[in-house]
Amino acid sequence: MRSESLLVLLFAAFATAHIVISYPGWRGNNLITNDTFPYGMQWMYPCGGIGTTTNRTYWPTTGGAVAFQPGWFRGHERANIQVNIGYGTNGPDNGPVDMSNQMVPVIQLLGPSNGPYPGTVCFPQVPMPKDANVSVGDKATIQVVEQAQHGAALFSCVDIEFAAPGDPKIEKVTEDNCFNSTDFGFAEIYAIATTNPVTGKSYDNVKNDAVSTRSSLGLISTVVAAGLWALL
Ligand SMILES: *[C@@H]1O[C@H](CO)[C@@H](O)[C@H](O)[C@H]1NC(C)=O
Ligand SMILES: *[C@@H]1O[C@H](CO)[C@@H](O)[C@H](O)[C@H]1NC(C)=O
Ligand SMILES: *[C@@H]1O[C@H](CO)[C@@H](O)[C@H](O)[C@H]1NC(C)=O
Ligand SMILES: *[C@@H]1O[C@H](CO)[C@@H](O)[C@H](O)[C@H]1NC(C)=O
């Protein structure tokens, strides 16, 4: 069925691992634990131990899809997921100055089990942050953060160059590269305290577009991927 099945097979050999960004690409394989990264590369802030890359992938100036496979390690029956963007190349390692601009505010992923699991999550239209001001040709880095049940976070990134929406250089978003596996659930995370004691600002009045578009379950079946997993 999907190219994801192939990825499942490719990476099944090192199932001690965490997030694979399947769209629009990733910096490279950081599903690695060795003497340099004894706890595993993906725990390294900000991009899971891989430096800024030059083989950038194209992404629309108006925002676009981000898809990833979150279940490459045990301990993620529940995980908090967040997607951020950092602009430019003037920061450390010729990457962004910081990665603090949120695109997908934290959402809880409910995985099918606490062991490693297959499956894909896709946000089909991740919006640019409100204050973003990007032009065709600008460079940026998208960061996917997966916070595990014990509180520590895994990082994976992809370096992008902005292109005009519809530019053929941008990989097409399809049901094959952007879907939610049916065995994932999602939960919203919100605070009970609604007023900041210092500013007096009431959080009840803060409307968040991303929250209103969240649905409770994924859509498209991944029978083949799930079947493959059962064989491994
Ligand atoms: C960039 O190159 C690395 C190393 O070959 C590869 O693993 C990665 O998938 C590439 N990234 C993109 C976005 O093409
Ligand atoms: C561990 O893996 C990383 C990524 O491939 C590599 O840069 C590093 O040199 C490796 N360390 C050792 C001790 O092999
Ligand atoms: C947006 O970026 C352009 C080009 O870099 C710049 O000329 C313009 O002043 C910026 N606008 C805002 C509101 O920052
Ligand atoms: C996957 O689920 C998330 C969270 O509910 C949602 O925002 C997203 O639109 C879904 N993706 C697809 C392709 O339906």
PDB file of C-alpha atoms and ligand atoms in Angstrom:
ATOM      1  CA  MET A   1       0.000   0.000   0.000  1.00  0.00           C
ATOM      2  CA  ARG A   2       1.891   3.018   1.188  1.00  0.00           C
ATOM      3  CA  SER A   3       5.492   4.030   1.288  1.00  0.00           C
ATOM      4  CA  GLU A   4       5.062   3.984   5.043  1.00  0.00           C
ATOM      5  CA  SER A   5       4.993   0.195   4.931  1.00  0.00           C
ATOM      6  CA  LEU A   6       8.423   0.281   3.389  1.00  0.00           C
ATOM      7  CA  LEU A   7       9.683   2.606   6.099  1.00  0.00           C
ATOM      8  CA  VAL A   8       8.253   0.283   8.708  1.00  0.00           C
ATOM      9  CA  LEU A   9      10.303  -2.545   7.230  1.00  0.00           C
ATOM     10  CA  LEU A  10      13.420  -0.435   6.772  1.00  0.00           C
ATOM     11  CA  PHE A  11      13.480   0.752  10.323  1.00  0.00           C
ATOM     12  CA  ALA A  12      12.071  -2.275  12.068  1.00  0.00           C
ATOM     13  CA  ALA A  13      15.626  -3.477  12.515  1.00  0.00           C
ATOM     14  CA  PHE A  14      16.289  -0.685  14.966  1.00  0.00           C
ATOM     15  CA  ALA A  15      13.053  -0.505  16.864  1.00  0.00           C
ATOM     16  CA  THR A  16      14.783   1.192  19.798  1.00  0.00           C
ATOM     17  CA  ALA A  17      13.602   4.416  18.286  1.00  0.00           C
ATOM     18  CA  HIS A  18      11.231   7.277  18.306  1.00  0.00           C
ATOM     19  CA  ILE A  19       9.952   9.772  15.686  1.00  0.00           C
ATOM     20  CA  VAL A  20      10.378   9.512  11.942  1.00  0.00           C
ATOM     21  CA  ILE A  21       9.185  12.615  10.065  1.00  0.00           C
ATOM     22  CA  SER A  22       7.670  11.193   6.883  1.00  0.00           C
ATOM     23  CA  TYR A  23       6.491  14.507   5.362  1.00  0.00           C
ATOM     24  CA  PRO A  24       8.060  16.839   4.300  1.00  0.00           C
ATOM     25  CA  GLY A  25      11.197  14.808   5.068  1.00  0.00           C
ATOM     26  CA  TRP A  26      13.694  14.811   7.916  1.00  0.00           C
ATOM     27  CA  ARG A  27      17.285  15.728   8.621  1.00  0.00           C
ATOM     28  CA  GLY A  28      18.264  12.081   8.621  1.00  0.00           C
ATOM     29  CA  ASN A  29      18.193   8.929  10.634  1.00  0.00           C
ATOM     30  CA  ASN A  30      18.588   9.776  14.307  1.00  0.00           C
ATOM     31  CA  LEU A  31      17.148   6.505  15.584  1.00  0.00           C
ATOM     32  CA  ILE A  32      20.588   5.739  16.960  1.00  0.00           C
ATOM     33  CA  THR A  33      22.042   4.836  20.337  1.00  0.00           C
ATOM     34  CA  ASN A  34      25.828   4.565  20.530  1.00  0.00           C
ATOM     35  CA  ASP A  35      28.757   5.732  22.666  1.00  0.00           C
ATOM     36  CA  THR A  36      28.302   9.370  21.583  1.00  0.00           C
ATOM     37  CA  PHE A  37      24.581   9.252  22.356  1.00  0.00           C
ATOM     38  CA  PRO A  38      24.270   6.647  25.105  1.00  0.00           C
ATOM     39  CA  TYR A  39      20.636   7.580  25.803  1.00  0.00           C
ATOM     40  CA  GLY A  40      19.769   7.785  22.105  1.00  0.00           C
ATOM     41  CA  MET A  41      20.171  10.671  19.674  1.00  0.00           C
ATOM     42  CA  GLN A  42      16.570  11.889  19.665  1.00  0.00           C
ATOM     43  CA  TRP A  43      16.745  13.187  23.237  1.00  0.00           C
ATOM     44  CA  MET A  44      19.217  15.881  22.164  1.00  0.00           C
ATOM     45  CA  TYR A  45      17.767  19.416  21.886  1.00  0.00           C
ATOM     46  CA  PRO A  46      16.857  20.902  19.447  1.00  0.00           C
ATOM     47  CA  CYS A  47      16.961  18.434  16.584  1.00  0.00           C
ATOM     48  CA  GLY A  48      17.803  15.003  17.943  1.00  0.00           C
ATOM     49  CA  GLY A  49      21.549  15.216  17.504  1.00  0.00           C
ATOM     50  CA  ILE A  50      21.658  15.962  13.777  1.00  0.00           C
ATOM     51  CA  GLY A  51      23.106  19.298  12.657  1.00  0.00           C
ATOM     52  CA  THR A  52      21.599  21.632  10.080  1.00  0.00           C
ATOM     53  CA  THR A  53      21.400  19.999   6.666  1.00  0.00           C
ATOM     54  CA  THR A  54      21.799  21.460   3.190  1.00  0.00           C
ATOM     55  CA  ASN A  55      19.475  19.069   1.363  1.00  0.00           C
ATOM     56  CA  ARG A  56      16.438  21.158   2.253  1.00  0.00           C
ATOM     57  CA  THR A  57      12.954  20.202   1.244  1.00  0.00           C
ATOM     58  CA  TYR A  58      10.348  22.698  -0.028  1.00  0.00           C
ATOM     59  CA  TRP A  59       7.330  23.774   2.018  1.00  0.00           C
ATOM     60  CA  PRO A  60       4.627  26.383   1.270  1.00  0.00           C
ATOM     61  CA  THR A  61       4.954  29.953   2.568  1.00  0.00           C
ATOM     62  CA  THR A  62       1.373  29.581   3.833  1.00  0.00           C
ATOM     63  CA  GLY A  63       2.152  26.478   5.903  1.00  0.00           C
ATOM     64  CA  GLY A  64       1.553  22.878   4.877  1.00  0.00           C
ATOM     65  CA  ALA A  65       1.476  19.261   5.922  1.00  0.00           C
ATOM     66  CA  VAL A  66       3.626  17.618   8.594  1.00  0.00           C
ATOM     67  CA  ALA A  67       3.450  13.831   8.974  1.00  0.00           C
ATOM     68  CA  PHE A  68       5.413  11.582  11.293  1.00  0.00           C
ATOM     69  CA  GLN A  69       5.520   8.129  12.800  1.00  0.00           C
ATOM     70  CA  PRO A  70       5.589   8.552  16.579  1.00  0.00           C
ATOM     71  CA  GLY A  71       5.842   5.004  17.858  1.00  0.00           C
ATOM     72  CA  TRP A  72       9.429   3.872  17.371  1.00  0.00           C
ATOM     73  CA  PHE A  73      10.109   3.193  21.021  1.00  0.00           C
ATOM     74  CA  ARG A  74       8.306   1.895  24.052  1.00  0.00           C
ATOM     75  CA  GLY A  75       6.898   4.253  26.633  1.00  0.00           C
ATOM     76  CA  HIS A  76       4.625   6.283  24.377  1.00  0.00           C
ATOM     77  CA  GLU A  77       1.189   4.926  25.151  1.00  0.00           C
ATOM     78  CA  ARG A  78       0.513   8.560  25.888  1.00  0.00           C
ATOM     79  CA  ALA A  79       2.710  11.265  24.434  1.00  0.00           C
ATOM     80  CA  ASN A  80       2.449  15.009  24.050  1.00  0.00           C
ATOM     81  CA  ILE A  81       3.142  16.169  20.531  1.00  0.00           C
ATOM     82  CA  GLN A  82       4.069  19.642  19.408  1.00  0.00           C
ATOM     83  CA  VAL A  83       5.327  21.134  16.129  1.00  0.00           C
ATOM     84  CA  ASN A  84       7.490  24.263  16.136  1.00  0.00           C
ATOM     85  CA  ILE A  85       9.350  26.292  13.536  1.00  0.00           C
ATOM     86  CA  GLY A  86      12.625  28.213  13.718  1.00  0.00           C
ATOM     87  CA  TYR A  87      13.489  30.809  11.102  1.00  0.00           C
ATOM     88  CA  GLY A  88      16.643  31.392   9.143  1.00  0.00           C
ATOM     89  CA  THR A  89      20.236  30.283   9.401  1.00  0.00           C
ATOM     90  CA  ASN A  90      21.730  32.868  11.784  1.00  0.00           C
ATOM     91  CA  GLY A  91      21.627  30.669  14.867  1.00  0.00           C
ATOM     92  CA  PRO A  92      23.889  27.963  16.245  1.00  0.00           C
ATOM     93  CA  ASP A  93      25.166  25.498  13.651  1.00  0.00           C
ATOM     94  CA  ASN A  94      23.823  27.748  10.838  1.00  0.00           C
ATOM     95  CA  GLY A  95      20.317  26.843  11.902  1.00  0.00           C
ATOM     96  CA  PRO A  96      17.527  28.991  13.359  1.00  0.00           C
ATOM     97  CA  VAL A  97      18.171  31.437  16.188  1.00  0.00           C
ATOM     98  CA  ASP A  98      15.554  29.583  18.234  1.00  0.00           C
ATOM     99  CA  MET A  99      12.844  26.974  17.847  1.00  0.00           C
ATOM    100  CA  SER A 100      10.222  28.686  19.980  1.00  0.00           C
ATOM    101  CA  ASN A 101       7.567  29.480  17.380  1.00  0.00           C
ATOM    102  CA  GLN A 102       4.660  27.096  17.845  1.00  0.00           C
ATOM    103  CA  MET A 103       2.718  25.848  14.859  1.00  0.00           C
ATOM    104  CA  VAL A 104       0.831  22.916  16.393  1.00  0.00           C
ATOM    105  CA  PRO A 105       0.247  23.626  20.078  1.00  0.00           C
ATOM    106  CA  VAL A 106       0.590  20.649  22.370  1.00  0.00           C
ATOM    107  CA  ILE A 107      -1.838  17.795  21.709  1.00  0.00           C
ATOM    108  CA  GLN A 108      -1.920  14.434  23.436  1.00  0.00           C
ATOM    109  CA  LEU A 109      -1.462  11.321  21.361  1.00  0.00           C
ATOM    110  CA  LEU A 110      -3.079   8.144  22.656  1.00  0.00           C
ATOM    111  CA  GLY A 111      -1.081   5.246  21.271  1.00  0.00           C
ATOM    112  CA  PRO A 112      -2.386   1.698  20.958  1.00  0.00           C
ATOM    113  CA  SER A 113       0.086   0.258  23.493  1.00  0.00           C
ATOM    114  CA  ASN A 114       3.142   1.075  25.564  1.00  0.00           C
ATOM    115  CA  GLY A 115       5.388  -0.966  23.284  1.00  0.00           C
ATOM    116  CA  PRO A 116       6.726   0.249  19.940  1.00  0.00           C
ATOM    117  CA  TYR A 117       3.838   0.646  17.478  1.00  0.00           C
ATOM    118  CA  PRO A 118       3.485   1.431  13.789  1.00  0.00           C
ATOM    119  CA  GLY A 119       1.377   4.192  12.353  1.00  0.00           C
ATOM    120  CA  THR A 120       1.387   7.733  11.093  1.00  0.00           C
ATOM    121  CA  VAL A 121       0.011  11.024  12.341  1.00  0.00           C
ATOM    122  CA  CYS A 122      -0.476  13.834   9.840  1.00  0.00           C
ATOM    123  CA  PHE A 123      -1.463  17.435  10.305  1.00  0.00           C
ATOM    124  CA  PRO A 124      -2.539  18.279   6.737  1.00  0.00           C
ATOM    125  CA  GLN A 125      -2.447  22.064   7.037  1.00  0.00           C
ATOM    126  CA  VAL A 126      -0.138  23.283   9.769  1.00  0.00           C
ATOM    127  CA  PRO A 127      -0.583  27.058   9.802  1.00  0.00           C
ATOM    128  CA  MET A 128       2.331  29.472   9.986  1.00  0.00           C
ATOM    129  CA  PRO A 129       2.536  31.287  13.342  1.00  0.00           C
ATOM    130  CA  LYS A 130       0.507  34.517  13.329  1.00  0.00           C
ATOM    131  CA  ASP A 131       3.557  36.785  13.387  1.00  0.00           C
ATOM    132  CA  ALA A 132       5.421  34.864  10.677  1.00  0.00           C
ATOM    133  CA  ASN A 133       6.754  36.907   7.780  1.00  0.00           C
ATOM    134  CA  VAL A 134       8.316  34.541   5.280  1.00  0.00           C
ATOM    135  CA  SER A 135       8.990  34.829   1.564  1.00  0.00           C
ATOM    136  CA  VAL A 136       9.751  32.357  -1.185  1.00  0.00           C
ATOM    137  CA  GLY A 137      13.380  31.257  -0.782  1.00  0.00           C
ATOM    138  CA  ASP A 138      13.561  31.878   2.972  1.00  0.00           C
ATOM    139  CA  LYS A 139      14.947  29.017   5.026  1.00  0.00           C
ATOM    140  CA  ALA A 140      13.545  27.524   8.201  1.00  0.00           C
ATOM    141  CA  THR A 141      13.546  24.391  10.326  1.00  0.00           C
ATOM    142  CA  ILE A 142      10.477  22.450  11.424  1.00  0.00           C
ATOM    143  CA  GLN A 143      10.827  20.646  14.755  1.00  0.00           C
ATOM    144  CA  VAL A 144       8.554  17.824  15.939  1.00  0.00           C
ATOM    145  CA  VAL A 145       8.660  17.310  19.701  1.00  0.00           C
ATOM    146  CA  GLU A 146       7.315  14.157  21.338  1.00  0.00           C
ATOM    147  CA  GLN A 147       7.209  14.343  25.100  1.00  0.00           C
ATOM    148  CA  ALA A 148       7.189  10.897  26.655  1.00  0.00           C
ATOM    149  CA  GLN A 149       5.120   9.817  29.651  1.00  0.00           C
ATOM    150  CA  HIS A 150       8.071  10.394  31.974  1.00  0.00           C
ATOM    151  CA  GLY A 151       8.388  14.043  30.941  1.00  0.00           C
ATOM    152  CA  ALA A 152      11.514  14.023  28.776  1.00  0.00           C
ATOM    153  CA  ALA A 153      11.220  14.946  25.117  1.00  0.00           C
ATOM    154  CA  LEU A 154      12.351  13.527  21.804  1.00  0.00           C
ATOM    155  CA  PHE A 155      13.270  15.831  18.930  1.00  0.00           C
ATOM    156  CA  SER A 156      13.350  15.433  15.188  1.00  0.00           C
ATOM    157  CA  CYS A 157      13.666  18.151  12.553  1.00  0.00           C
ATOM    158  CA  VAL A 158      13.505  18.888   8.864  1.00  0.00           C
ATOM    159  CA  ASP A 159      15.215  21.842   7.188  1.00  0.00           C
ATOM    160  CA  ILE A 160      12.990  23.553   4.650  1.00  0.00           C
ATOM    161  CA  GLU A 161      13.046  26.297   2.054  1.00  0.00           C
ATOM    162  CA  PHE A 162       9.812  28.164   1.453  1.00  0.00           C
ATOM    163  CA  ALA A 163       8.170  27.917  -1.955  1.00  0.00           C
ATOM    164  CA  ALA A 164       4.976  29.461  -3.317  1.00  0.00           C
ATOM    165  CA  PRO A 165       1.880  27.352  -2.595  1.00  0.00           C
ATOM    166  CA  GLY A 166       1.291  25.012  -5.541  1.00  0.00           C
ATOM    167  CA  ASP A 167       4.924  25.108  -6.663  1.00  0.00           C
ATOM    168  CA  PRO A 168       5.692  21.691  -8.192  1.00  0.00           C
ATOM    169  CA  LYS A 169       8.922  21.577  -6.126  1.00  0.00           C
ATOM    170  CA  ILE A 170       6.699  20.924  -3.098  1.00  0.00           C
ATOM    171  CA  GLU A 171       5.948  17.239  -2.697  1.00  0.00           C
ATOM    172  CA  LYS A 172       2.206  16.671  -3.216  1.00  0.00           C
ATOM    173  CA  VAL A 173       0.185  15.887  -0.102  1.00  0.00           C
ATOM    174  CA  THR A 174      -1.854  12.736  -0.689  1.00  0.00           C
ATOM    175  CA  GLU A 175      -3.725  10.081   1.264  1.00  0.00           C
ATOM    176  CA  ASP A 176      -0.579   7.973   0.989  1.00  0.00           C
ATOM    177  CA  ASN A 177       1.793  10.407   2.700  1.00  0.00           C
ATOM    178  CA  CYS A 178      -0.677  12.238   4.957  1.00  0.00           C
ATOM    179  CA  PHE A 179      -3.084  10.203   7.062  1.00  0.00           C
ATOM    180  CA  ASN A 180      -3.857   9.317  10.652  1.00  0.00           C
ATOM    181  CA  SER A 181      -3.671   5.661  11.551  1.00  0.00           C
ATOM    182  CA  THR A 182      -6.967   4.448  12.964  1.00  0.00           C
ATOM    183  CA  ASP A 183      -5.470   3.075  16.147  1.00  0.00           C
ATOM    184  CA  PHE A 184      -4.371   6.518  17.328  1.00  0.00           C
ATOM    185  CA  GLY A 185      -6.546   8.724  19.446  1.00  0.00           C
ATOM    186  CA  PHE A 186      -6.004  12.374  20.302  1.00  0.00           C
ATOM    187  CA  ALA A 187      -6.885  14.360  23.377  1.00  0.00           C
ATOM    188  CA  GLU A 188      -6.807  18.053  23.996  1.00  0.00           C
ATOM    189  CA  ILE A 189      -4.718  19.411  26.825  1.00  0.00           C
ATOM    190  CA  TYR A 190      -5.945  22.417  28.697  1.00  0.00           C
ATOM    191  CA  ALA A 191      -5.417  24.158  31.999  1.00  0.00           C
ATOM    192  CA  ILE A 192      -7.983  24.374  34.781  1.00  0.00           C
ATOM    193  CA  ALA A 193      -6.618  27.743  35.989  1.00  0.00           C
ATOM    194  CA  THR A 194      -8.113  30.325  33.676  1.00  0.00           C
ATOM    195  CA  THR A 195      -6.684  33.601  34.910  1.00  0.00           C
ATOM    196  CA  ASN A 196      -3.038  34.586  35.058  1.00  0.00           C
ATOM    197  CA  PRO A 197      -2.532  36.018  38.583  1.00  0.00           C
ATOM    198  CA  VAL A 198       0.028  38.574  37.378  1.00  0.00           C
ATOM    199  CA  THR A 199      -1.460  39.907  34.158  1.00  0.00           C
ATOM    200  CA  GLY A 200      -5.089  39.234  35.019  1.00  0.00           C
ATOM    201  CA  LYS A 201      -5.489  37.863  31.508  1.00  0.00           C
ATOM    202  CA  SER A 202      -8.304  35.339  31.197  1.00  0.00           C
ATOM    203  CA  TYR A 203      -7.424  32.323  29.143  1.00  0.00           C
ATOM    204  CA  ASP A 204     -11.106  31.578  28.517  1.00  0.00           C
ATOM    205  CA  ASN A 205     -11.077  34.332  25.952  1.00  0.00           C
ATOM    206  CA  VAL A 206      -8.089  33.090  24.014  1.00  0.00           C
ATOM    207  CA  LYS A 207      -9.348  31.365  20.901  1.00  0.00           C
ATOM    208  CA  ASN A 208      -6.971  28.872  19.393  1.00  0.00           C
ATOM    209  CA  ASP A 209      -7.676  27.862  15.806  1.00  0.00           C
ATOM    210  CA  ALA A 210      -5.660  24.699  16.058  1.00  0.00           C
ATOM    211  CA  VAL A 211      -7.768  23.418  18.936  1.00  0.00           C
ATOM    212  CA  SER A 212     -11.068  23.813  17.115  1.00  0.00           C
ATOM    213  CA  THR A 213      -9.925  21.760  14.136  1.00  0.00           C
ATOM    214  CA  ARG A 214      -8.890  18.755  16.189  1.00  0.00           C
ATOM    215  CA  SER A 215     -10.990  15.668  15.706  1.00  0.00           C
ATOM    216  CA  SER A 216     -11.054  12.736  18.051  1.00  0.00           C
ATOM    217  CA  LEU A 217      -9.778   9.950  15.852  1.00  0.00           C
ATOM    218  CA  GLY A 218      -7.782   9.287  12.737  1.00  0.00           C
ATOM    219  CA  LEU A 219      -9.472   8.515   9.472  1.00  0.00           C
ATOM    220  CA  ILE A 220      -7.776   6.196   7.107  1.00  0.00           C
ATOM    221  CA  SER A 221      -7.113   2.541   7.670  1.00  0.00           C
ATOM    222  CA  THR A 222      -3.563   1.210   7.781  1.00  0.00           C
ATOM    223  CA  VAL A 223      -4.437  -2.434   7.595  1.00  0.00           C
ATOM    224  CA  VAL A 224      -1.374  -3.302   5.564  1.00  0.00           C
ATOM    225  CA  ALA A 225       1.044  -1.484   7.836  1.00  0.00           C
ATOM    226  CA  ALA A 226      -0.546  -3.031  10.888  1.00  0.00           C
ATOM    227  CA  GLY A 227      -0.377  -6.456   9.251  1.00  0.00           C
ATOM    228  CA  LEU A 228       3.308  -6.034   8.505  1.00  0.00           C
ATOM    229  CA  TRP A 229       3.941  -5.055  12.064  1.00  0.00           C
ATOM    230  CA  ALA A 230       2.313  -8.226  13.270  1.00  0.00           C
ATOM    231  CA  LEU A 231       4.844 -10.197  11.230  1.00  0.00           C
ATOM    232  CA  LEU A 232       7.877  -8.503  12.773  1.00  0.00           C
TER     233      LEU A 232
HETATM  234  C1  LIG B   1      19.124  14.624   3.549  1.00  0.00           C
HETATM  235  O1  LIG B   1      20.199  13.734   3.479  1.00  0.00           O
HETATM  236  C2  LIG B   1      20.236  12.759   4.534  1.00  0.00           C
HETATM  237  C3  LIG B   1      21.526  11.986   4.407  1.00  0.00           C
HETATM  238  O2  LIG B   1      21.633  11.384   3.172  1.00  0.00           O
HETATM  239  C4  LIG B   1      18.999  11.865   4.416  1.00  0.00           C
HETATM  240  O3  LIG B   1      19.011  10.893   5.428  1.00  0.00           O
HETATM  241  C5  LIG B   1      17.767  12.750   4.552  1.00  0.00           C
HETATM  242  O4  LIG B   1      16.597  11.961   4.385  1.00  0.00           O
HETATM  243  C6  LIG B   1      17.787  13.866   3.514  1.00  0.00           C
HETATM  244  N1  LIG B   1      16.711  14.790   3.816  1.00  0.00           N
HETATM  245  C7  LIG B   1      15.878  15.242   2.887  1.00  0.00           C
HETATM  246  C8  LIG B   1      14.845  16.202   3.338  1.00  0.00           C
HETATM  247  O5  LIG B   1      15.946  14.907   1.720  1.00  0.00           O
HETATM  248  C1  LIG B   2      27.087   7.730  16.848  1.00  0.00           C
HETATM  249  O1  LIG B   2      26.238   7.999  15.747  1.00  0.00           O
HETATM  250  C2  LIG B   2      26.359   9.333  15.252  1.00  0.00           C
HETATM  251  C3  LIG B   2      25.331   9.496  14.150  1.00  0.00           C
HETATM  252  O2  LIG B   2      25.521   8.584  13.133  1.00  0.00           O
HETATM  253  C4  LIG B   2      27.778   9.568  14.759  1.00  0.00           C
HETATM  254  O3  LIG B   2      27.895  10.934  14.340  1.00  0.00           O
HETATM  255  C5  LIG B   2      28.759   9.304  15.873  1.00  0.00           C
HETATM  256  O4  LIG B   2      30.065   9.419  15.396  1.00  0.00           O
HETATM  257  C6  LIG B   2      28.538   7.890  16.432  1.00  0.00           C
HETATM  258  N1  LIG B   2      29.432   7.668  17.582  1.00  0.00           N
HETATM  259  C7  LIG B   2      30.181   6.576  17.700  1.00  0.00           C
HETATM  260  C8  LIG B   2      31.022   6.488  18.924  1.00  0.00           C
HETATM  261  O5  LIG B   2      30.177   5.681  16.853  1.00  0.00           O
HETATM  262  C1  LIG B   3       8.611  41.154   6.334  1.00  0.00           C
HETATM  263  O1  LIG B   3       9.810  40.820   5.647  1.00  0.00           O
HETATM  264  C2  LIG B   3      10.150  41.757   4.618  1.00  0.00           C
HETATM  265  C3  LIG B   3      11.331  41.189   3.850  1.00  0.00           C
HETATM  266  O2  LIG B   3      12.251  40.572   4.701  1.00  0.00           O
HETATM  267  C4  LIG B   3      10.424  43.123   5.244  1.00  0.00           C
HETATM  268  O3  LIG B   3      10.742  44.062   4.233  1.00  0.00           O
HETATM  269  C5  LIG B   3       9.171  43.569   5.998  1.00  0.00           C
HETATM  270  O4  LIG B   3       9.445  44.780   6.676  1.00  0.00           O
HETATM  271  C6  LIG B   3       8.739  42.513   7.012  1.00  0.00           C
HETATM  272  N1  LIG B   3       7.451  42.888   7.606  1.00  0.00           N
HETATM  273  C7  LIG B   3       7.217  42.794   8.910  1.00  0.00           C
HETATM  274  C8  LIG B   3       5.821  43.189   9.334  1.00  0.00           C
HETATM  275  O5  LIG B   3       8.057  42.431   9.709  1.00  0.00           O
HETATM  276  C1  LIG B   4      -5.107  13.707  12.425  1.00  0.00           C
HETATM  277  O1  LIG B   4      -5.544  14.015  13.724  1.00  0.00           O
HETATM  278  C2  LIG B   4      -5.211  15.331  14.134  1.00  0.00           C
HETATM  279  C3  LIG B   4      -5.622  15.473  15.594  1.00  0.00           C
HETATM  280  O2  LIG B   4      -6.974  15.208  15.768  1.00  0.00           O
HETATM  281  C4  LIG B   4      -5.931  16.323  13.226  1.00  0.00           C
HETATM  282  O3  LIG B   4      -5.564  17.652  13.585  1.00  0.00           O
HETATM  283  C5  LIG B   4      -5.530  16.060  11.788  1.00  0.00           C
HETATM  284  O4  LIG B   4      -6.263  16.907  10.924  1.00  0.00           O
HETATM  285  C6  LIG B   4      -5.780  14.611  11.420  1.00  0.00           C
HETATM  286  N1  LIG B   4      -5.228  14.347  10.111  1.00  0.00           N
HETATM  287  C7  LIG B   4      -5.957  13.933   9.074  1.00  0.00           C
HETATM  288  C8  LIG B   4      -5.224  13.616   7.821  1.00  0.00           C
HETATM  289  O5  LIG B   4      -7.175  13.828   9.135  1.00  0.00           O
END
